[in-house]
Every structure is written in C-alpha cells, then in structure tokens.
C-alpha cells in the first residue's frame, strides 16, 4: 500500500504489449482507500488506451496502443494544482 494522500506523485514504467484487445481492461496499478472504497486509484489500459482513474477525475490518453510494441509510460499527479 502506498501513501498517496495530499502529495504529488509519479508512476513511471516501461510496458511491452504482446497482444492487446480493445474489449479487455489490462490492469497496471490499483489501490483503494481501506475505509472509503469509492476513493480508488487505477492505472490501466482500456479500449487500447492508457487510462488513469483517481477520485472520479478519470482521464484517457488519445493514442491507441499497438501489440508487439514497447512504450515508456508516466502517470503524474500534481497535488498543488490537483492535476
């Protein structure tokens, strides 16, 4: 469990997609508050796009990902601007 409350953070990783389907969600990272399950962070691939969900401020990337490709991925949250 990571303490992400009231601070800025970055998740950075390399991913390689063997086979990707637009009808399947692929989890990367997920974490929920133990007391408030509606307060969850999830980083995943949804509909062949990178997707970030964080306290109902969900974002999807524009780029469609392809199979058999390496990607350098960074998810960033700035606590001071709430972005």
XYZ file of N, CA and C in Angstrom:
249
model
N 0.831 -1.176 0.000
C 0.000 0.000 0.000
C 0.880 1.244 0.000
N 0.559 2.180 -0.870
C 1.323 3.421 -0.986
C 0.542 4.572 -0.383
N 1.206 5.453 0.329
C 0.559 6.637 0.879
C 0.611 7.736 -0.176
N -0.528 8.008 -0.823
C -0.589 8.996 -1.896
C -1.401 10.229 -1.517
N -1.956 10.252 -0.322
C -2.828 11.354 0.090
C -2.042 12.644 0.282
N -2.573 13.728 -0.224
C -2.035 15.071 -0.015
C -0.583 15.230 -0.444
N -0.221 14.586 -1.552
C 1.132 14.751 -2.083
C 1.137 14.497 -3.581
N 2.134 15.054 -4.241
C 2.315 14.810 -5.668
C 3.005 13.471 -5.857
N 2.787 12.847 -7.015
C 3.412 11.553 -7.284
C 3.556 11.325 -8.781
N 4.450 10.403 -9.110
C 4.667 9.970 -10.489
C 4.851 8.460 -10.502
N 4.169 7.787 -11.413
C 4.423 6.380 -11.710
C 5.023 6.351 -13.103
N 6.198 5.769 -13.216
C 6.887 5.701 -14.499
C 7.295 4.261 -14.755
N 7.030 3.765 -15.951
C 7.344 2.376 -16.258
C 7.453 2.160 -17.762
N 8.050 1.049 -18.104
C 8.094 0.560 -19.483
C 7.135 -0.608 -19.570
N 6.336 -0.657 -20.631
C 5.444 -1.788 -20.838
C 5.620 -2.308 -22.260
N 5.481 -3.600 -22.395
C 5.506 -4.254 -23.710
C 4.211 -5.030 -23.834
N 3.483 -4.774 -24.895
C 2.184 -5.405 -25.093
C 2.294 -6.525 -26.113
N 2.135 -7.764 -25.673
C 2.203 -8.893 -26.592
C 0.998 -8.891 -27.528
N -0.152 -8.980 -26.961
C -1.395 -8.936 -27.732
C -2.370 -8.059 -26.963
N -2.964 -7.108 -27.626
C -3.874 -6.196 -26.952
C -5.233 -6.252 -27.635
N -6.265 -6.241 -26.837
C -7.633 -6.265 -27.335
C -8.353 -5.010 -26.857
N -9.157 -4.410 -27.700
C -9.884 -3.201 -27.302
C -11.079 -3.512 -26.408
N -11.379 -4.780 -26.203
C -12.532 -5.154 -25.380
C -12.141 -5.632 -23.977
N -10.849 -5.594 -23.655
C -10.362 -6.090 -22.367
C -9.634 -4.967 -21.637
N -9.829 -4.862 -20.311
C -9.044 -3.952 -19.484
C -7.796 -4.691 -18.991
N -6.653 -4.017 -19.047
C -5.382 -4.569 -18.573
C -4.896 -3.720 -17.412
N -4.904 -4.268 -16.205
C -4.516 -3.531 -15.006
C -3.012 -3.310 -14.973
N -2.605 -2.127 -14.564
C -1.196 -1.810 -14.333
C -0.980 -1.642 -12.831
N -1.716 -0.709 -12.215
C -1.630 -0.455 -10.778
C -3.024 -0.118 -10.270
N -3.374 -0.594 -9.087
C -4.647 -0.234 -8.476
C -4.527 -0.198 -6.974
N -5.206 0.774 -6.375
C -5.194 0.887 -4.916
C -6.440 1.646 -4.474
N -7.093 1.158 -3.426
C -8.265 1.835 -2.858
C -8.013 2.173 -1.403
N -8.654 3.235 -0.931
C -8.635 3.600 0.482
C -9.330 2.485 1.254
N -8.736 2.020 2.329
C -9.288 0.897 3.089
C -10.655 1.207 3.695
N -10.911 2.462 4.019
C -12.179 2.824 4.655
C -13.204 3.369 3.667
N -12.743 3.971 2.585
C -13.642 4.584 1.607
C -13.363 3.983 0.238
N -14.067 2.920 -0.111
C -13.749 2.177 -1.338
C -14.022 2.974 -2.604
N -14.801 4.068 -2.536
C -15.010 4.870 -3.730
C -13.799 5.753 -4.031
N -12.837 5.802 -3.130
C -11.604 6.576 -3.340
C -10.505 5.628 -3.818
N -10.473 5.409 -5.122
C -9.519 4.465 -5.699
C -8.653 5.136 -6.754
N -7.463 4.624 -6.886
C -6.554 4.986 -7.962
C -6.397 3.751 -8.825
N -6.570 3.891 -10.125
C -6.293 2.762 -11.009
C -5.670 3.266 -12.304
N -4.580 2.606 -12.669
C -3.870 2.861 -13.910
C -4.020 1.600 -14.734
N -4.509 1.745 -15.953
C -4.769 0.563 -16.758
C -4.791 0.896 -18.231
N -4.948 -0.129 -19.020
C -5.174 0.032 -20.453
C -6.625 -0.356 -20.700
N -7.392 0.579 -21.233
C -8.819 0.368 -21.514
C -9.085 0.825 -22.944
N -9.734 -0.020 -23.705
C -10.033 0.261 -25.117
C -8.761 0.653 -25.871
N -7.664 -0.057 -25.568
C -6.350 0.108 -26.205
C -5.716 1.467 -25.944
N -6.155 2.137 -24.873
C -5.577 3.429 -24.488
C -5.163 3.382 -23.019
N -4.114 4.152 -22.676
C -3.764 4.302 -21.271
C -4.879 5.058 -20.573
N -5.159 4.683 -19.334
C -6.290 5.226 -18.613
C -5.894 5.422 -17.161
N -6.243 6.570 -16.606
C -5.982 6.891 -15.203
C -7.302 7.243 -14.546
N -7.634 6.568 -13.471
C -8.804 6.900 -12.667
C -8.352 7.236 -11.267
N -8.799 8.407 -10.761
C -8.344 8.873 -9.454
C -9.435 9.751 -8.847
N -10.160 9.249 -7.881
C -11.223 10.006 -7.218
C -12.207 10.618 -8.212
N -12.618 9.878 -9.202
C -13.599 10.301 -10.219
C -13.064 11.361 -11.181
N -11.769 11.597 -11.208
C -11.158 12.502 -12.188
C -10.449 11.645 -13.229
N -11.220 10.899 -14.011
C -10.663 9.915 -14.930
C -10.197 10.557 -16.231
N -9.088 10.044 -16.746
C -8.501 10.527 -17.990
C -8.136 9.348 -18.882
N -8.345 9.502 -20.170
C -7.908 8.503 -21.152
C -6.961 9.183 -22.133
N -5.891 8.495 -22.474
C -4.940 9.030 -23.454
C -5.552 9.011 -24.849
N -5.063 9.854 -25.707
C -5.542 9.904 -27.092
C -4.962 8.790 -27.949
N -3.719 8.421 -27.678
C -3.009 7.448 -28.518
C -3.547 6.034 -28.327
N -3.804 5.349 -29.415
C -4.196 3.939 -29.370
C -2.924 3.097 -29.379
N -2.809 2.178 -28.426
C -1.620 1.347 -28.292
C -1.691 0.152 -29.232
N -0.534 -0.308 -29.654
C -0.450 -1.428 -30.585
C 0.253 -2.620 -29.926
N -0.067 -3.811 -30.389
C 0.597 -5.028 -29.922
C 2.052 -5.055 -30.408
N 2.880 -5.805 -29.683
C 4.292 -6.028 -30.024
C 5.075 -4.714 -30.107
N 4.820 -3.845 -29.122
C 5.448 -2.530 -29.086
C 5.820 -2.188 -27.651
N 7.001 -1.587 -27.468
C 7.410 -1.065 -26.178
C 6.888 0.361 -26.028
N 6.449 0.702 -24.813
C 6.008 2.060 -24.505
C 6.624 2.497 -23.182
N 7.091 3.739 -23.146
C 7.522 4.357 -21.898
C 6.331 5.174 -21.407
N 5.879 4.888 -20.198
C 4.636 5.456 -19.680
C 4.940 6.216 -18.394
N 4.340 7.393 -18.237
C 4.443 8.148 -16.988
C 3.067 8.706 -16.634
N 2.618 8.425 -15.430
C 1.399 8.997 -14.871
C 1.834 9.971 -13.782
N 1.402 11.220 -13.875
C 1.847 12.261 -12.950
C 0.636 12.952 -12.331
N 0.696 13.182 -11.012
C -0.328 13.956 -10.325
C 0.364 15.057 -9.527
N -0.051 16.314 -9.739
C 0.486 17.465 -9.032
C -0.526 17.892 -7.974
N -0.219 17.669 -6.731
C -1.148 17.943 -5.637
C -1.482 19.439 -5.538
N -0.534 20.323 -5.829
C -0.780 21.762 -5.693
C -1.813 22.280 -6.682
N -1.881 21.687 -7.870
C -2.851 22.124 -8.876
C -4.021 21.157 -9.012
N -3.924 19.996 -8.330
C -4.930 18.938 -8.395
C -5.060 18.384 -9.806
N -3.984 18.412 -10.594
C -3.931 17.868 -11.956
C -2.886 16.790 -12.061
